[in-house]
Coordinates of C-alpha atoms in Angstrom, one line a residue:
X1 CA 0.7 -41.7 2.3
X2 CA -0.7 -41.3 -1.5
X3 CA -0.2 -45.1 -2.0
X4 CA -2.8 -46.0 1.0
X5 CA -6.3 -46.7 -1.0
X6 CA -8.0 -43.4 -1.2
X7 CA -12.1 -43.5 -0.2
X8 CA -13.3 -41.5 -2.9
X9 CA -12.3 -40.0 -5.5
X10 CA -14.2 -37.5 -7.9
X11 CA -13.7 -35.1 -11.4
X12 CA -15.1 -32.0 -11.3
X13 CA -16.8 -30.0 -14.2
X14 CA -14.0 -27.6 -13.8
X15 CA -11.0 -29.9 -14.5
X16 CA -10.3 -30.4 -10.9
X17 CA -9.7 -34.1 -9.5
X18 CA -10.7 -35.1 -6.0
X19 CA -9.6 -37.7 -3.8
X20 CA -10.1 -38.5 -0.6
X21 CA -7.9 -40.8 1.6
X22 CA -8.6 -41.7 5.3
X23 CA -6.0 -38.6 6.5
X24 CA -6.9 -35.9 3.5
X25 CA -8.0 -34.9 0.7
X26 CA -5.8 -34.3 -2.1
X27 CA -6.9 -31.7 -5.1
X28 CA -4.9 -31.4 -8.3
X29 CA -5.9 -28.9 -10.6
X30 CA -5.7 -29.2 -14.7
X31 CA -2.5 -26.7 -14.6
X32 CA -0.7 -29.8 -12.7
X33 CA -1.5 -27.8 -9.2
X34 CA -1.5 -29.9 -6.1
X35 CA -3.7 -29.0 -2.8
X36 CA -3.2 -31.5 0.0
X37 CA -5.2 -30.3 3.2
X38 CA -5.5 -32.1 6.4
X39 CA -8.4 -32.7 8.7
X40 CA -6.8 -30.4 11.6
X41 CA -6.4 -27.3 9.5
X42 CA -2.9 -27.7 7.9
X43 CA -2.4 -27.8 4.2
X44 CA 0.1 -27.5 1.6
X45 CA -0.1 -26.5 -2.3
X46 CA 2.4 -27.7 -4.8
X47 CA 2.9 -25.4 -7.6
X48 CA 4.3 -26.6 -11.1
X49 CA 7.4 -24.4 -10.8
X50 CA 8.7 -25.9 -8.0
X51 CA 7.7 -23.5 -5.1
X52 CA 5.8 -24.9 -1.9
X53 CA 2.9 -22.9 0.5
X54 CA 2.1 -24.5 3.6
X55 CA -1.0 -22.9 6.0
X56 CA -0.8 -24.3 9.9
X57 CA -4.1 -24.5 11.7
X58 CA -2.4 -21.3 14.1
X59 CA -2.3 -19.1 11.0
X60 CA 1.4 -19.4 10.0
X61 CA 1.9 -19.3 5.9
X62 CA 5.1 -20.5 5.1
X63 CA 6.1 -20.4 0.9
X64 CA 9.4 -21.6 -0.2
X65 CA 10.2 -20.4 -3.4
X66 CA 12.5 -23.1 -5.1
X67 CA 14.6 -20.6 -8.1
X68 CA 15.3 -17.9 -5.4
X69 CA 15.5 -20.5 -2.9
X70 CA 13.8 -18.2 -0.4
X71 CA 11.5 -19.3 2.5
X72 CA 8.9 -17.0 3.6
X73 CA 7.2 -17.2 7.1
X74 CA 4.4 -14.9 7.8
X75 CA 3.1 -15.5 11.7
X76 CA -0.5 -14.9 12.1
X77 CA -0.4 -11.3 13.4
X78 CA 1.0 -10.2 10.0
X79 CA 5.0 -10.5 10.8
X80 CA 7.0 -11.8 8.2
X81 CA 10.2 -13.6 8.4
X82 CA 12.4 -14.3 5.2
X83 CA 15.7 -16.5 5.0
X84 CA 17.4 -16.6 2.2
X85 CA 19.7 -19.1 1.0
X86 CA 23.4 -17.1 1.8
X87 CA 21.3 -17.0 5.6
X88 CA 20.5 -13.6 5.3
X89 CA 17.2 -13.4 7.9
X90 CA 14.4 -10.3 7.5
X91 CA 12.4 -9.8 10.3
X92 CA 9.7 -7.2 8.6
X93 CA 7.0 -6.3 12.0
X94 CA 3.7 -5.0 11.1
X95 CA 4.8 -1.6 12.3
X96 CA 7.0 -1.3 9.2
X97 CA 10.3 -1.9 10.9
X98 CA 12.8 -4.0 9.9
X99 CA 15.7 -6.3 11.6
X100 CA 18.0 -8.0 9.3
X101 CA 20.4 -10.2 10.3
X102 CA 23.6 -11.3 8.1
X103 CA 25.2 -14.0 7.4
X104 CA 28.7 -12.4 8.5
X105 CA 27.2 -11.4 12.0
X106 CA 26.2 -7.8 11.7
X107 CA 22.7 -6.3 10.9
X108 CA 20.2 -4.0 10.3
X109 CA 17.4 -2.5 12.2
X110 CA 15.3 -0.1 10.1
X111 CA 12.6 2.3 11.8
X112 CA 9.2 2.7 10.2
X113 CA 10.5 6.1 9.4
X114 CA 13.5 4.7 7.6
X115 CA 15.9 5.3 10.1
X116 CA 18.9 2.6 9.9
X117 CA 21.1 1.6 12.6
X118 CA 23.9 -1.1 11.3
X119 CA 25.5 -3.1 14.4
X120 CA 28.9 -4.3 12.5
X121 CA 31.6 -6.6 14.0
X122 CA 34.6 -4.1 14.4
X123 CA 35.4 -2.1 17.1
X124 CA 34.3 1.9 16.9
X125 CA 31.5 3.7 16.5
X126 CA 30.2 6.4 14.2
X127 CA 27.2 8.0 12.9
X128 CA 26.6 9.2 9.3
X129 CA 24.2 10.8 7.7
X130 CA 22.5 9.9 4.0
X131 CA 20.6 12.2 1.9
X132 CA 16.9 10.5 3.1
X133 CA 17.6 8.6 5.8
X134 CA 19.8 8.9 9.0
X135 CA 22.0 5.7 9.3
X136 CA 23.9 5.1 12.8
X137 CA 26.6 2.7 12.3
X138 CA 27.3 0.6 15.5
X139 CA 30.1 -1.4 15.7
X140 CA 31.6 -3.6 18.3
X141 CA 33.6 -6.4 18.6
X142 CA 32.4 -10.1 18.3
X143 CA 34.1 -12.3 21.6

């Protein structure tokens, strides 16, 4: 879409370059920073080292950050969702829980008072206690 003719197309006294194209307006900053935002809401930012944040017009912010190659979602009542690149998925709820979810199958729920439960893919079931947290360990078998 940058190669359709833009309409305008300004530089402002701060560095900052302006063009406007039928479909958006594109921004690019003097540190090399690009802002592309849409006419319905949505827009996405560019940054020089690599890493992408996109806003949705429903409040979603998704950043992908390119070295860690981690993607972070945060829905618009404050939830965040992370997904890493071995597929590790972190749920993290705004009442300071946590579900994890590995790669392997297993995971992690995590209480707002730091209480753990780990569901593993074996077949028994025991609890165990830490020095600051209770962890129960749940296991069962995958079929």
């Amino acid at each position: 879409m940058d190669d359709e003719p833009y309409t305008e197309q300004t530089k402002k006294s701060d560095g900052r370059l302006v063009t406007k194209y039928k479909h958006k307006t594109v921004t690019v900053l003097p540190a090399g920073v690009k802002r592309e935002q849409y006419p319905d809401g949505y827009f996405i930012i560019y940054f020089e080292n690599g890493d992408i944040r996109q806003k949705y017009p429903d409040g979603r912010i998704v950043y992908l950050f390119k070295e860690a190659e981690v993607t972070q979602t945060e829905l618009g009542d404050g939830e965040r969702i992370l997904l890493f690149k071995n597929s590790q998925l972190e749920k993290h709820k705004t009442d300071g829980s946590k579900e994890i979810y590995f790669s392997d199958g297993s995971r992690k729920i995590i209480s707002p008072k730091g209480v753990e439960e780990i569901f593993r893919v074996w077949l028994f079931r025991t609890p165990c206690l830490f020095i600051h947290s209770i962890v129960n360990l749940v296991y069962y078998t995958q079929n």
